[in-house]
Coordinates of N, CA, C and O in Angstrom, one line a residue:
M1 N 33.6 59.1 14.5 CA 32.4 58.4 15.4 C 31.7 58.3 14.1 O 30.6 59.1 13.9
P2 N 30.6 56.6 14.4 CA 29.6 56.8 13.6 C 28.3 57.2 14.4 O 28.3 57.4 15.3
R3 N 27.2 57.5 13.4 CA 26.4 58.3 14.4 C 25.2 57.7 14.1 O 25.2 56.6 14.0
P4 N 24.9 57.6 15.4 CA 23.6 56.7 15.9 C 22.5 56.6 14.6 O 22.1 57.4 13.9
P5 N 21.5 55.9 14.6 CA 20.7 55.5 13.1 C 19.3 56.3 13.6 O 19.2 56.2 14.7
T6 N 19.0 56.8 12.4 CA 17.6 57.6 13.0 C 16.4 57.0 13.2 O 16.4 55.9 13.0
R7 N 15.2 58.0 13.9 CA 14.6 57.1 14.0 C 13.7 56.2 13.1 O 13.4 55.0 13.2
R8 N 14.0 57.1 11.5 CA 13.2 56.1 10.4 C 13.9 55.6 10.5 O 13.1 53.9 9.8
L9 N 15.4 54.9 10.2 CA 15.7 54.0 10.0 C 15.5 52.7 11.3 O 15.5 51.1 10.6
R10 N 15.6 52.9 12.5 CA 15.4 51.9 13.6 C 13.6 51.3 13.5 O 13.6 49.9 13.2
V11 N 13.1 52.0 12.8 CA 11.3 52.1 12.3 C 11.4 51.1 11.4 O 10.8 49.8 11.1
A12 N 12.2 51.0 10.1 CA 12.4 50.2 9.2 C 12.8 48.8 9.2 O 12.6 48.0 9.1
A13 N 14.0 48.8 10.3 CA 14.6 47.9 10.6 C 13.8 47.0 10.9 O 13.7 45.5 11.3
G14 N 12.8 47.6 12.1 CA 12.0 46.9 12.9 C 10.7 45.9 11.7 O 10.3 44.7 12.4
I15 N 10.5 46.6 10.8 CA 9.3 46.1 10.2 C 9.7 45.2 9.5 O 9.1 43.9 9.2
A16 N 10.9 45.2 9.1 CA 12.0 44.7 8.1 C 11.8 42.7 9.0 O 11.6 41.9 8.8
A17 N 12.5 42.7 9.9 CA 12.4 41.9 11.1 C 11.0 41.0 11.4 O 11.3 40.1 11.7
L18 N 10.3 42.0 11.6 CA 8.8 41.6 11.4 C 8.2 41.3 10.4 O 7.8 39.6 10.6
A19 N 8.4 41.4 9.2 CA 7.9 40.8 8.4 C 9.0 39.5 7.7 O 8.2 38.5 7.2
T20 N 10.3 39.1 8.3 CA 11.0 38.5 8.4 C 10.3 37.2 9.3 O 9.9 35.5 8.7
A21 N 10.1 37.7 10.1 CA 9.4 36.6 11.6 C 8.0 35.8 10.8 O 7.9 34.6 10.9
L22 N 6.8 37.3 10.3 CA 6.1 36.4 10.1 C 6.3 35.8 8.5 O 5.4 34.6 8.6
L23 N 6.8 35.3 7.8 CA 7.0 35.5 6.9 C 7.5 33.7 7.0 O 6.8 32.5 6.9
A24 N 8.6 33.8 8.1 CA 9.4 32.0 8.2 C 8.1 31.3 9.2 O 7.7 30.4 9.2
A25 N 7.5 31.8 9.9 CA 6.0 31.5 10.2 C 5.0 31.1 9.4 O 4.5 29.8 9.7
A26 N 4.4 31.8 8.7 CA 3.8 31.5 7.2 C 4.1 30.1 6.4 O 3.6 28.8 6.7
I27 N 5.5 30.2 6.2 CA 6.0 28.8 5.5 C 6.1 27.9 6.4 O 5.9 26.5 6.4
A28 N 6.4 28.0 7.4 CA 6.6 26.6 8.6 C 5.2 26.1 8.7 O 4.9 24.7 8.7
A29 N 4.3 26.9 8.9 CA 3.1 26.4 8.9 C 2.6 26.0 7.7 O 1.6 25.0 7.8
S30 N 2.6 26.4 6.3 CA 2.1 25.5 5.1 C 2.6 24.6 4.7 O 2.1 23.6 3.5
G31 N 4.1 23.7 5.4 CA 4.6 22.8 5.1 C 5.0 22.6 4.0 O 5.2 21.8 3.3
S32 N 5.5 23.5 3.5 CA 6.4 24.3 2.2 C 7.6 23.4 2.5 O 8.4 22.4 3.2
T33 N 8.6 23.4 1.4 CA 9.8 22.6 1.3 C 10.9 22.7 2.1 O 11.6 21.6 2.3
T34 N 10.6 24.2 3.1 CA 11.2 23.8 4.3 C 10.9 23.1 5.7 O 11.7 22.7 6.3
A35 N 9.5 23.0 5.6 CA 9.2 22.1 6.8 C 8.6 20.4 6.0 O 7.5 20.9 5.3
K36 N 9.0 19.9 5.8 CA 9.0 18.5 5.5 C 7.8 17.7 6.2 O 8.0 17.9 7.3
R37 N 6.6 17.1 5.5 CA 5.6 16.4 6.5 C 5.7 15.4 6.2 O 6.7 14.3 5.6
H38 N 5.3 14.2 7.6 CA 6.0 12.8 7.5 C 4.9 12.2 7.1 O 3.5 12.3 7.9
V39 N 4.4 11.4 6.4 CA 3.4 10.4 6.4 C 4.0 9.5 6.7 O 4.6 8.6 6.4
R40 N 2.8 8.8 7.5 CA 2.9 7.6 8.5 C 2.4 6.1 7.4 O 1.5 6.3 6.8
R41 N 3.0 5.7 7.0 CA 2.6 3.9 6.6 C 2.0 3.2 7.1 O 2.6 3.6 8.5
P42 N 0.6 3.1 7.2 CA 0.2 1.8 7.9 C 1.1 0.7 8.4 O 2.0 0.4 7.3
D43 N 1.2 0.4 9.7 CA 1.9 -0.9 10.2 C 1.2 -2.3 9.9 O 1.5 -2.9 10.6
S44 N 0.2 -2.0 9.2 CA -0.9 -3.4 9.4 C -0.8 -3.4 7.7 O -0.7 -2.1 7.0
G45 N -1.4 -5.2 7.2 CA -1.8 -5.3 6.1 C -2.4 -6.5 5.5 O -2.5 -7.5 6.6
V46 N -1.5 -7.1 4.1 CA -2.0 -8.4 3.9 C -0.8 -8.7 3.8 O -0.5 -8.2 2.6
R47 N -0.4 -10.1 3.8 CA 0.8 -10.5 2.8 C 0.2 -12.1 2.9 O -0.6 -12.5 3.6
G48 N 0.5 -12.2 1.6 CA 0.1 -13.9 1.2 C 1.0 -14.1 0.3 O 1.6 -14.1 -0.2
D49 N 0.6 -15.2 -0.4 CA 0.8 -16.3 -1.1 C -0.2 -16.8 -2.2 O -0.9 -16.9 -1.9
V50 N 0.2 -16.6 -3.6 CA -0.6 -17.2 -4.2 C 0.2 -18.4 -5.4 O 1.4 -18.2 -5.5
L51 N -0.9 -19.3 -5.3 CA -0.5 -20.7 -6.3 C -1.4 -20.9 -7.3 O -2.5 -20.6 -7.5
Y52 N -0.8 -22.0 -8.1 CA -1.2 -22.3 -8.8 C -1.6 -23.3 -8.8 O -0.6 -23.8 -9.2
G53 N -3.0 -24.1 -9.4 CA -2.4 -25.2 -9.7 C -4.3 -26.3 -9.9 O -5.0 -25.3 -10.2
P54 N -4.2 -27.1 -10.2 CA -3.0 -28.6 -10.1 C -2.6 -28.3 -11.8 O -2.2 -27.9 -12.6
T55 N -1.5 -28.9 -11.3 CA -0.1 -28.8 -12.7 C -0.1 -30.1 -13.4 O 0.9 -29.7 -14.2
C56 N -0.7 -31.0 -12.9 CA 0.1 -32.0 -12.9 C -1.8 -32.7 -13.4 O -2.1 -32.8 -12.6
P57 N -2.2 -33.5 -14.4 CA -3.7 -34.4 -14.7 C -3.2 -35.5 -13.0 O -4.7 -35.4 -13.1
V58 N -2.3 -35.8 -13.4 CA -2.6 -37.5 -11.9 C -1.7 -36.5 -10.8 O -0.3 -36.7 -11.1
Q59 N -2.0 -36.8 -9.7 CA -1.1 -36.4 -8.6 C -0.6 -37.4 -7.8 O -1.7 -38.5 -7.5
R60 N 0.5 -38.0 -7.6 CA 1.1 -39.1 -7.1 C 1.4 -39.1 -5.5 O 1.6 -37.7 -5.2
P61 N 1.3 -39.6 -4.7 CA 2.2 -39.6 -3.4 C 3.1 -39.0 -3.5 O 4.1 -39.3 -4.2
G62 N 3.9 -37.9 -2.9 CA 4.5 -37.0 -2.3 C 4.8 -36.1 -3.8 O 6.0 -35.4 -4.1
Q63 N 3.8 -36.2 -4.8 CA 4.0 -35.3 -5.9 C 3.4 -34.1 -5.4 O 1.9 -33.9 -5.1
N64 N 3.9 -32.9 -5.7 CA 3.3 -31.6 -5.5 C 2.7 -30.8 -6.7 O 3.8 -30.4 -7.7
C65 N 1.4 -30.8 -6.8 CA 0.8 -30.2 -7.7 C 0.7 -28.8 -8.0 O -0.2 -28.0 -8.9
T66 N 1.1 -28.1 -7.4 CA 1.0 -26.7 -7.2 C 2.3 -26.1 -7.2 O 3.6 -26.2 -6.8
R67 N 2.6 -24.7 -8.0 CA 3.5 -23.8 -8.1 C 3.0 -22.6 -7.8 O 2.0 -21.6 -7.8
P68 N 4.5 -21.7 -7.5 CA 4.3 -20.1 -6.9 C 3.5 -19.5 -8.3 O 3.9 -20.0 -9.6
Y69 N 3.0 -18.5 -8.8 CA 2.4 -18.0 -9.5 C 2.1 -16.5 -9.1 O 1.9 -15.6 -8.5
Q70 N 2.9 -15.6 -10.4 CA 2.7 -14.4 -10.4 C 1.4 -13.8 -11.2 O 0.8 -14.3 -12.0
A71 N 0.7 -13.0 -10.2 CA -0.7 -12.6 -10.1 C -0.7 -10.7 -10.0 O 0.0 -10.3 -9.1
T72 N -1.8 -10.2 -10.5 CA -2.3 -8.7 -9.8 C -3.5 -9.4 -9.0 O -4.3 -9.9 -9.3
I73 N -3.7 -8.5 -7.8 CA -4.4 -8.9 -6.7 C -5.3 -7.1 -6.4 O -4.3 -6.6 -6.2
R74 N -6.4 -7.5 -6.6 CA -6.9 -6.1 -6.8 C -7.4 -5.6 -5.0 O -8.3 -6.5 -4.8
V75 N -7.1 -4.8 -4.3 CA -7.4 -4.6 -2.9 C -8.2 -3.9 -2.6 O -8.4 -2.5 -2.7
L76 N -9.8 -3.9 -2.4 CA -10.8 -2.9 -2.3 C -11.3 -3.0 -1.2 O -11.3 -4.2 -0.4
R77 N -11.3 -1.6 -0.8 CA -11.9 -1.2 0.5 C -13.4 -1.9 0.7 O -14.2 -1.4 -0.3
E78 N -13.8 -2.4 1.9 CA -15.1 -2.5 2.0 C -15.8 -1.7 3.7 O -15.1 -1.8 4.5
P79 N -17.0 -1.2 3.4 CA -18.2 -1.4 2.0 C -17.8 -0.5 1.1 O -17.2 0.3 1.4
G80 N -17.9 -0.5 -0.3 CA -18.4 0.3 -1.3 C -17.3 -0.1 -2.4 O -17.8 0.0 -3.3
G81 N -16.5 -0.7 -2.1 CA -15.6 -1.5 -3.0 C -15.0 -0.3 -3.7 O -14.5 -0.7 -4.9
R82 N -14.0 0.6 -3.0 CA -13.4 1.3 -3.6 C -12.1 0.7 -3.2 O -11.3 0.1 -2.9
L83 N -11.5 0.9 -4.8 CA -9.8 0.0 -4.9 C -8.4 1.0 -4.3 O -8.6 2.2 -4.4
V84 N -8.2 0.3 -3.3 CA -7.1 0.8 -2.7 C -5.6 0.8 -3.3 O -4.7 1.3 -2.8
A85 N -5.3 -0.3 -3.4 CA -4.3 -1.0 -3.9 C -4.3 -2.6 -5.0 O -5.0 -2.7 -5.1
S86 N -3.1 -2.3 -5.6 CA -3.4 -3.7 -6.9 C -1.9 -3.7 -6.7 O -1.4 -4.3 -7.6
P87 N -1.3 -5.1 -5.4 CA 0.0 -5.5 -5.4 C 0.1 -6.9 -6.6 O -0.8 -6.7 -7.0
R88 N 1.3 -7.1 -6.9 CA 1.8 -8.0 -8.3 C 2.6 -9.1 -7.4 O 3.4 -8.8 -6.7
S89 N 2.0 -10.3 -7.3 CA 3.2 -11.4 -6.4 C 4.6 -11.3 -7.4 O 4.6 -10.8 -8.3
D90 N 5.7 -11.6 -6.8 CA 6.7 -11.6 -7.5 C 6.9 -13.1 -7.4 O 5.9 -13.9 -7.7
Q91 N 7.4 -13.6 -8.0 CA 8.3 -15.2 -9.0 C 8.4 -16.0 -8.1 O 7.1 -17.3 -8.6
A92 N 8.1 -15.8 -6.9 CA 8.2 -16.7 -5.8 C 6.8 -17.1 -4.9 O 5.9 -17.7 -4.2
G93 N 5.6 -16.1 -5.5 CA 4.3 -16.1 -5.9 C 3.8 -15.3 -4.2 O 2.9 -14.8 -3.3
H94 N 4.9 -14.3 -3.8 CA 4.7 -13.9 -2.2 C 3.9 -11.9 -2.7 O 4.4 -11.8 -4.0
F95 N 3.4 -11.6 -1.9 CA 3.0 -10.4 -1.8 C 2.4 -9.5 -0.7 O 2.8 -10.3 0.2
S96 N 2.5 -8.8 -0.3 CA 2.7 -7.7 0.5 C 1.6 -6.3 0.3 O 2.3 -5.9 -0.8
V97 N 1.0 -5.8 1.0 CA 0.9 -4.6 1.0 C 0.1 -4.1 2.5 O -0.7 -4.7 3.0
R98 N 0.4 -2.6 2.6 CA 0.0 -2.2 4.0 C -1.3 -1.1 3.8 O -1.4 -0.9 2.6
L99 N -2.0 -1.7 4.7 CA -3.5 -1.3 4.7 C -3.5 -0.8 6.0 O -3.2 -1.2 7.4
A100 N -4.2 -0.2 6.0 CA -5.1 0.7 7.3 C -5.7 -0.9 8.2 O -6.3 -1.4 7.0
A101 N -6.1 -0.9 9.0 CA -6.9 -1.1 9.6 C -8.6 -1.4 9.3 O -8.6 0.0 8.9
G102 N -9.0 -2.5 9.0 CA -11.0 -2.3 8.4 C -10.9 -3.6 7.5 O -10.0 -4.6 7.2
Q103 N -12.0 -3.7 6.5 CA -12.6 -4.7 5.9 C -12.1 -4.9 4.4 O -12.2 -3.6 4.4
Y104 N -11.3 -5.4 3.8 CA -11.4 -5.3 2.8 C -11.8 -6.5 1.7 O -11.9 -8.0 2.3
R105 N -11.7 -6.4 0.1 CA -12.4 -7.8 -0.5 C -10.7 -8.1 -1.5 O -10.2 -7.4 -1.9
L106 N -10.0 -8.8 -1.3 CA -9.2 -9.4 -2.0 C -9.6 -9.9 -3.7 O -9.9 -10.6 -3.8
D107 N -9.1 -9.4 -4.4 CA -9.9 -9.8 -6.0 C -8.9 -10.0 -6.5 O -8.1 -9.0 -7.1
P108 N -8.7 -11.3 -7.4 CA -7.4 -11.7 -8.2 C -8.1 -12.0 -9.0 O -8.7 -12.1 -9.7
V109 N -6.7 -11.1 -9.8 CA -7.5 -10.7 -11.5 C -7.2 -12.1 -12.2 O -6.0 -12.7 -12.2
S110 N -8.4 -12.7 -12.9 CA -8.3 -14.0 -13.4 C -8.1 -14.0 -14.4 O -8.0 -12.4 -15.5
G111 N -7.9 -15.1 -15.4 CA -8.2 -14.8 -16.9 C -9.5 -15.7 -17.5 O -9.9 -15.3 -16.7
H112 N -9.3 -15.8 -18.7 CA -10.7 -15.8 -19.2 C -10.6 -17.3 -20.2 O -10.3 -17.1 -21.1
P113 N -11.2 -18.5 -19.8 CA -12.0 -18.7 -18.4 C -10.8 -19.2 -17.9 O -11.3 -18.9 -16.2
F114 N -9.7 -19.1 -17.5 CA -8.9 -20.5 -16.5 C -7.4 -19.4 -16.8 O -6.8 -18.6 -17.9
P115 N -6.5 -19.4 -15.9 CA -7.2 -19.9 -14.5 C -8.0 -18.7 -13.6 O -7.6 -17.4 -14.6
R116 N -8.3 -19.4 -13.2 CA -9.1 -18.2 -12.2 C -9.0 -18.3 -10.5 O -8.5 -19.7 -10.1
A117 N -9.5 -17.7 -10.0 CA -9.1 -17.5 -8.1 C -10.2 -16.5 -7.5 O -11.1 -15.6 -8.3
R118 N -10.8 -17.2 -6.5 CA -12.3 -16.7 -6.1 C -12.2 -15.2 -5.3 O -10.8 -15.3 -4.4
P119 N -12.7 -14.4 -5.2 CA -12.2 -13.2 -4.0 C -12.8 -13.4 -2.6 O -13.1 -14.5 -2.5
Q120 N -11.5 -13.0 -2.2 CA -11.7 -13.2 -0.4 C -11.8 -12.2 0.6 O -11.5 -10.9 0.0
Q121 N -12.9 -12.3 0.9 CA -12.7 -10.9 2.7 C -11.8 -11.5 3.6 O -11.5 -12.4 3.5
V122 N -11.3 -10.1 3.6 CA -10.0 -10.4 4.9 C -10.6 -9.1 5.4 O -11.0 -7.9 5.6
T123 N -9.6 -9.2 7.1 CA -10.3 -8.2 8.0 C -8.3 -8.2 8.4 O -8.0 -8.5 8.4
V124 N -8.3 -6.7 8.2 CA -7.0 -6.7 9.0 C -7.1 -5.2 10.2 O -8.1 -5.0 10.8
R125 N -6.0 -5.9 10.9 CA -6.6 -5.6 12.4 C -5.5 -4.7 12.7 O -4.2 -4.8 12.1
A126 N -5.1 -4.1 13.3 CA -4.5 -2.6 13.6 C -2.7 -3.3 14.0 O -3.0 -4.2 15.1
H127 N -2.0 -2.8 13.9 CA -0.6 -2.9 14.1 C -0.2 -4.9 13.4 O 0.3 -5.4 14.1
R128 N -1.0 -5.1 12.7 CA -1.2 -6.6 12.5 C -1.0 -6.6 10.7 O -1.3 -6.1 10.2
F129 N 0.0 -8.3 10.5 CA -0.5 -8.5 8.8 C -1.6 -9.5 8.6 O -0.9 -10.3 9.9
T130 N -2.3 -9.5 7.9 CA -3.1 -10.8 8.0 C -2.8 -11.9 7.0 O -2.1 -11.3 5.8
H131 N -2.7 -13.2 6.5 CA -1.8 -13.8 5.8 C -2.7 -14.5 5.7 O -4.1 -15.0 5.8
V132 N -3.0 -14.6 4.0 CA -4.1 -15.2 3.1 C -3.1 -16.3 2.0 O -1.8 -16.0 1.5
V133 N -3.6 -17.0 1.1 CA -3.6 -18.0 0.2 C -4.2 -17.8 -0.9 O -5.7 -17.5 -0.3
I134 N -3.9 -16.8 -1.3 CA -4.7 -17.0 -3.2 C -4.8 -18.3 -3.6 O -3.4 -18.7 -4.3
N135 N -5.8 -19.3 -4.4 CA -5.3 -20.6 -5.0 C -5.8 -20.2 -6.7 O -7.2 -19.9 -6.5
F136 N -4.9 -20.3 -7.9 CA -5.0 -20.1 -9.3 C -5.8 -21.4 -9.6 O -4.9 -22.1 -9.3
D137 N -6.9 -21.8 -9.7 CA -7.3 -22.7 -10.8 C -7.0 -22.7 -12.0 O -7.1 -22.3 -13.3
S138 N -6.4 -24.1 -12.3 CA -5.7 -24.0 -13.7 C -6.4 -24.8 -14.5 O -6.0 -24.2 -16.1
G139 N -7.5 -25.3 -14.0 CA -8.5 -26.1 -15.2 C -8.2 -27.2 -15.6 O -9.1 -28.3 -16.1
I140 N -6.9 -28.1 -15.0 CA -6.7 -29.2 -15.2 C -7.4 -30.7 -14.5 O -7.4 -30.0 -13.3
R141 N -8.0 -31.1 -15.1 CA -9.1 -32.4 -14.7 C -8.7 -33.6 -15.3 O -8.3 -33.6 -15.9

């Protein structure tokens, strides 16, 4: 018949259980690898189209003298002008960037001297995407 545990063994087992519980609580509170944190991505931002033109010296009726353009757009938080993102438009000229609600300046990266585009001020509202069109001037006259 097994002997009952001694008082010393019972105390040691209790201390070990307490230490394990404290360690588990500390790990959960610290957000380490055992407890993943969820970073919420904003459900608002800016979507847009980037166009390049004119692409023909004389535009005729029914002729489109603009085309989609791949470009980098620097997104700066206003006021202060802190860079928060630099999305690049795809081959179809589309871009999208998730941003928190607030004021931003879209600063298209232009060539020297062409093609060039002007910066735009935009307001992003909570839970919505603001649509913009960025026009790059080709310099053709």
